[in-house]
Amino acid sequence: MLQAWQHDENLVQQTAETLVSGDIIKFVSHMTPRQFLAVPMSEIYWPYGLAVVQSPATAGLLQAISQQALKLEATETILPGQANLHLDLGQGFPSGSSLSTPLYRNLEGRTYIKLEATQDGIQAICFEPFDLPAILQIDCIQLTYWCHRSNLTHRFTISGSQISSLAQLSGMQAIGATTYCTRKNGQVILDFNLLGIQAVRHIRLEAGMSIMPLDIADPDLSKLAMFAKC
């Protein structure tokens, strides 16, 4: 609903801007309050209004934080592993940059991941959602990218149920429509040429998921998948 609302710049100007970027809405319930408050005004003009509509639990936490009844640190848990993103410039991984980010779980058990890189000639990406054995429920992956010699913003969204058909998976075994058992460094590989995307110079990957780490050194995925389905 809020996606369609607009804010007048002021009483005399004729311009207006949307209160909420539609692309961020799908990730609100995966964010910790700290991550939510860090989203720039260009994407969320009215953060508290969005939270009330999209994630009442987040709205309640934000109210408690604003009243100093709750600390930000109490609303998130840092996970033991990290997420990684590797770039392929045409010579395989990692012929381009590699970057990582720590992972945080909110009080509803969900995790929001954001990784961003700039490099000319990106042809494929390898996304490692969690670099330790785990069970993952991947709800959504969104790519925002800019092509060479263009300032136009492009977005490509993959729902959890589309991942196995649009990406190459390594070290991951499906145990449901959006759920996977993964060994260390399970990978989601997206080939831009196969997706009809060319000449990428800047990429932002966002993902919303739930992560259950497994205290296993290197699981046998077939056996673990059978156990997880029980």
Short mmCIF file of C-alpha atoms in Angstrom, two decimals:
data_model
loop_
_atom_site.label_atom_id
_atom_site.label_comp_id
_atom_site.label_asym_id
_atom_site.label_seq_id
_atom_site.Cartn_x
_atom_site.Cartn_y
_atom_site.Cartn_z
CA MET A 1 0.00 0.00 0.00
CA LEU A 2 2.67 2.54 1.01
CA GLN A 3 4.53 1.84 -2.22
CA ALA A 4 1.90 3.91 -4.08
CA TRP A 5 1.95 6.86 -1.68
CA GLN A 6 3.84 10.01 -2.61
CA HIS A 7 5.35 12.86 -0.63
CA ASP A 8 5.00 16.45 -1.89
CA GLU A 9 8.36 18.21 -1.90
CA ASN A 10 6.63 21.29 -0.47
CA LEU A 11 3.48 23.34 -0.96
CA VAL A 12 4.71 25.31 -3.97
CA GLN A 13 6.62 22.67 -5.93
CA GLN A 14 4.88 20.30 -8.30
CA THR A 15 7.28 17.40 -7.77
CA ALA A 16 6.69 14.41 -5.53
CA GLU A 17 8.50 11.22 -4.62
CA THR A 18 7.37 7.81 -3.47
CA LEU A 19 7.48 7.19 0.26
CA VAL A 20 8.84 3.67 -0.17
CA SER A 21 10.94 1.96 -2.83
CA GLY A 22 9.03 -1.16 -3.83
CA ASP A 23 12.26 -3.14 -3.98
CA ILE A 24 12.98 -2.87 -0.26
CA ILE A 25 9.53 -3.97 0.94
CA LYS A 26 10.19 -7.67 0.40
CA PHE A 27 13.16 -7.58 2.80
CA VAL A 28 11.72 -5.62 5.73
CA SER A 29 10.73 -8.73 7.69
CA HIS A 30 14.25 -10.16 7.24
CA MET A 31 16.08 -7.10 8.56
CA THR A 32 17.20 -6.42 12.08
CA PRO A 33 16.10 -3.02 13.43
CA ARG A 34 19.69 -1.80 13.00
CA GLN A 35 19.68 -2.78 9.31
CA PHE A 36 16.24 -1.27 8.80
CA LEU A 37 17.26 2.07 10.30
CA ALA A 38 20.37 2.12 8.09
CA VAL A 39 18.34 2.07 4.84
CA PRO A 40 18.73 5.52 3.21
CA MET A 41 15.83 7.96 2.92
CA SER A 42 15.96 7.56 -0.87
CA GLU A 43 14.57 4.04 -0.36
CA ILE A 44 12.37 4.53 2.71
CA TYR A 45 11.07 8.06 3.21
CA TRP A 46 8.84 7.05 6.13
CA PRO A 47 10.47 4.03 7.84
CA TYR A 48 8.12 3.78 10.82
CA GLY A 49 5.03 3.87 8.61
CA LEU A 50 6.43 1.08 6.45
CA ALA A 51 7.30 -1.02 9.50
CA VAL A 52 3.76 -0.75 10.89
CA VAL A 53 2.25 -1.99 7.62
CA GLN A 54 4.87 -4.52 6.52
CA SER A 55 6.29 -5.89 9.77
CA PRO A 56 4.38 -5.06 12.98
CA ALA A 57 7.01 -6.95 15.00
CA THR A 58 9.72 -4.63 13.68
CA ALA A 59 7.53 -1.60 14.38
CA GLY A 60 7.11 -2.71 17.99
CA LEU A 61 10.85 -3.13 18.42
CA LEU A 62 11.54 0.28 16.88
CA GLN A 63 9.09 1.89 19.29
CA ALA A 64 10.75 0.20 22.26
CA ILE A 65 14.19 1.29 21.02
CA SER A 66 13.05 4.90 20.53
CA GLN A 67 11.71 4.92 24.10
CA GLN A 68 15.05 3.51 25.32
CA ALA A 69 13.25 0.47 26.69
CA LEU A 70 15.32 -1.82 24.47
CA LYS A 71 18.85 -1.71 23.08
CA LEU A 72 19.61 -2.43 19.43
CA GLU A 73 22.01 -5.18 20.47
CA ALA A 74 19.14 -7.10 22.07
CA THR A 75 17.25 -7.33 18.77
CA GLU A 76 19.85 -9.25 16.77
CA THR A 77 22.15 -12.26 16.96
CA ILE A 78 25.37 -12.53 15.00
CA LEU A 79 25.72 -15.88 13.24
CA PRO A 80 29.02 -17.80 13.34
CA GLY A 81 29.70 -17.69 9.60
CA GLN A 82 29.60 -15.09 6.85
CA ALA A 83 28.21 -14.58 3.34
CA ASN A 84 30.57 -14.25 0.37
CA LEU A 85 30.27 -12.92 -3.17
CA HIS A 86 32.80 -13.75 -5.90
CA LEU A 87 32.91 -12.11 -9.34
CA ASP A 88 33.79 -13.77 -12.64
CA LEU A 89 35.24 -11.43 -15.29
CA GLY A 90 35.45 -14.17 -17.89
CA GLN A 91 38.27 -16.33 -16.51
CA GLY A 92 36.31 -18.15 -13.82
CA PHE A 93 36.03 -17.54 -10.09
CA PRO A 94 37.48 -15.48 -8.59
CA SER A 95 38.89 -13.59 -11.59
CA GLY A 96 37.25 -10.48 -10.15
CA SER A 97 36.74 -9.15 -6.66
CA SER A 98 35.60 -11.20 -3.69
CA LEU A 99 33.81 -9.69 -0.73
CA SER A 100 32.21 -10.85 2.49
CA THR A 101 29.77 -9.65 5.12
CA PRO A 102 28.90 -10.83 8.64
CA LEU A 103 25.42 -12.24 9.14
CA TYR A 104 22.79 -11.18 11.65
CA ARG A 105 19.56 -12.92 12.62
CA ASN A 106 16.57 -10.91 13.79
CA LEU A 107 14.25 -11.97 16.60
CA GLU A 108 11.96 -13.75 14.12
CA GLY A 109 14.85 -15.94 12.96
CA ARG A 110 15.34 -14.25 9.58
CA THR A 111 18.47 -12.82 7.96
CA TYR A 112 19.00 -10.02 5.44
CA ILE A 113 22.17 -10.01 3.32
CA LYS A 114 23.53 -7.16 1.20
CA LEU A 115 26.74 -7.31 -0.85
CA GLU A 116 27.82 -4.71 -3.41
CA ALA A 117 30.77 -4.48 -5.82
CA THR A 118 32.01 -2.39 -8.75
CA GLN A 119 34.18 -3.88 -11.51
CA ASP A 120 33.98 -3.69 -15.30
CA GLY A 121 33.02 -6.78 -17.24
CA ILE A 122 31.22 -8.85 -14.60
CA GLN A 123 29.96 -11.96 -16.39
CA ALA A 124 28.84 -14.16 -13.50
CA ILE A 125 28.60 -14.13 -9.73
CA CYS A 126 29.05 -16.84 -7.13
CA PHE A 127 27.00 -16.18 -4.00
CA GLU A 128 27.80 -18.17 -0.86
CA PRO A 129 24.90 -17.45 1.52
CA PHE A 130 26.64 -19.07 4.50
CA ASP A 131 30.17 -20.45 4.63
CA LEU A 132 29.43 -23.19 7.17
CA PRO A 133 27.17 -26.27 7.04
CA ALA A 134 23.55 -25.23 7.48
CA ILE A 135 19.94 -25.63 6.51
CA LEU A 136 18.86 -22.58 4.50
CA GLN A 137 15.44 -21.32 3.58
CA ILE A 138 15.99 -18.84 0.76
CA ASP A 139 12.97 -16.58 0.33
CA CYS A 140 14.28 -14.13 -2.25
CA ILE A 141 17.43 -12.97 -4.05
CA GLN A 142 17.44 -9.60 -5.78
CA LEU A 143 20.12 -8.27 -8.12
CA THR A 144 20.37 -4.55 -8.78
CA TYR A 145 22.92 -3.79 -11.47
CA TRP A 146 24.28 -1.08 -13.73
CA CYS A 147 25.70 -1.77 -17.18
CA HIS A 148 28.78 -0.31 -18.86
CA ARG A 149 28.33 3.28 -20.09
CA SER A 150 24.82 3.50 -18.67
CA ASN A 151 23.36 5.05 -15.53
CA LEU A 152 20.09 3.15 -15.83
CA THR A 153 19.23 0.94 -12.87
CA HIS A 154 18.18 -2.63 -13.63
CA ARG A 155 16.73 -5.18 -11.21
CA PHE A 156 16.31 -8.91 -11.41
CA THR A 157 14.41 -10.72 -8.66
CA ILE A 158 14.50 -14.46 -8.06
CA SER A 159 11.99 -16.01 -5.70
CA GLY A 160 13.08 -18.93 -3.56
CA SER A 161 11.21 -21.41 -5.73
CA GLN A 162 12.97 -20.14 -8.91
CA ILE A 163 16.54 -20.47 -7.68
CA SER A 164 17.11 -24.08 -8.73
CA SER A 165 15.93 -23.34 -12.28
CA LEU A 166 17.79 -20.04 -12.82
CA ALA A 167 21.04 -20.72 -10.96
CA GLN A 168 23.69 -23.41 -10.78
CA LEU A 169 23.88 -24.82 -7.26
CA SER A 170 27.00 -26.36 -5.77
CA GLY A 171 27.29 -27.97 -2.35
CA MET A 172 23.54 -27.56 -1.81
CA GLN A 173 20.75 -30.11 -1.89
CA ALA A 174 17.08 -29.18 -2.03
CA ILE A 175 14.86 -30.58 0.73
CA GLY A 176 11.86 -28.41 -0.15
CA ALA A 177 10.72 -25.77 -2.62
CA THR A 178 12.88 -23.08 -1.01
CA THR A 179 14.91 -25.04 1.56
CA TYR A 180 18.41 -26.49 1.15
CA CYS A 181 20.97 -28.48 3.08
CA THR A 182 24.41 -27.01 2.47
CA ARG A 183 27.93 -28.06 3.28
CA LYS A 184 30.66 -25.49 3.87
CA ASN A 185 30.53 -22.79 1.18
CA GLY A 186 27.35 -23.87 -0.58
CA GLN A 187 27.14 -21.80 -3.76
CA VAL A 188 24.48 -20.11 -5.90
CA ILE A 189 26.07 -19.30 -9.27
CA LEU A 190 24.35 -16.90 -11.67
CA ASP A 191 25.68 -16.63 -15.24
CA PHE A 192 24.66 -13.23 -16.58
CA ASN A 193 24.99 -14.30 -20.21
CA LEU A 194 22.46 -17.09 -19.68
CA LEU A 195 20.12 -14.59 -18.00
CA GLY A 196 20.43 -12.14 -20.90
CA ILE A 197 22.42 -9.63 -18.83
CA GLN A 198 25.55 -8.12 -20.40
CA ALA A 199 28.30 -5.56 -19.73
CA VAL A 200 27.69 -5.28 -15.98
CA ARG A 201 29.95 -2.84 -14.13
CA HIS A 202 28.23 -2.61 -10.73
CA ILE A 203 26.23 -5.22 -8.84
CA ARG A 204 24.23 -5.17 -5.62
CA LEU A 205 22.97 -8.48 -4.28
CA GLU A 206 20.31 -8.62 -1.59
CA ALA A 207 18.87 -11.78 -0.09
CA GLY A 208 16.28 -12.65 2.50
CA MET A 209 16.53 -16.05 4.17
CA SER A 210 16.51 -18.10 7.34
CA ILE A 211 19.71 -19.89 8.40
CA MET A 212 20.04 -22.80 10.81
CA PRO A 213 23.75 -23.56 11.32
CA LEU A 214 24.69 -27.23 11.72
CA ASP A 215 27.40 -28.35 14.12
CA ILE A 216 28.84 -30.80 11.57
CA ALA A 217 32.28 -30.56 9.98
CA ASP A 218 31.29 -31.65 6.45
CA PRO A 219 27.84 -33.22 6.20
CA ASP A 220 26.83 -35.97 3.81
CA LEU A 221 24.14 -33.98 2.01
CA SER A 222 22.12 -36.98 0.86
CA LYS A 223 21.87 -38.40 4.39
CA LEU A 224 21.22 -35.00 5.91
CA ALA A 225 18.50 -34.26 3.37
CA MET A 226 16.72 -37.51 4.24
CA PHE A 227 16.93 -36.65 7.95
CA ALA A 228 15.68 -33.08 7.41
CA LYS A 229 12.63 -34.30 5.49
CA CYS A 230 11.55 -36.56 8.35
#
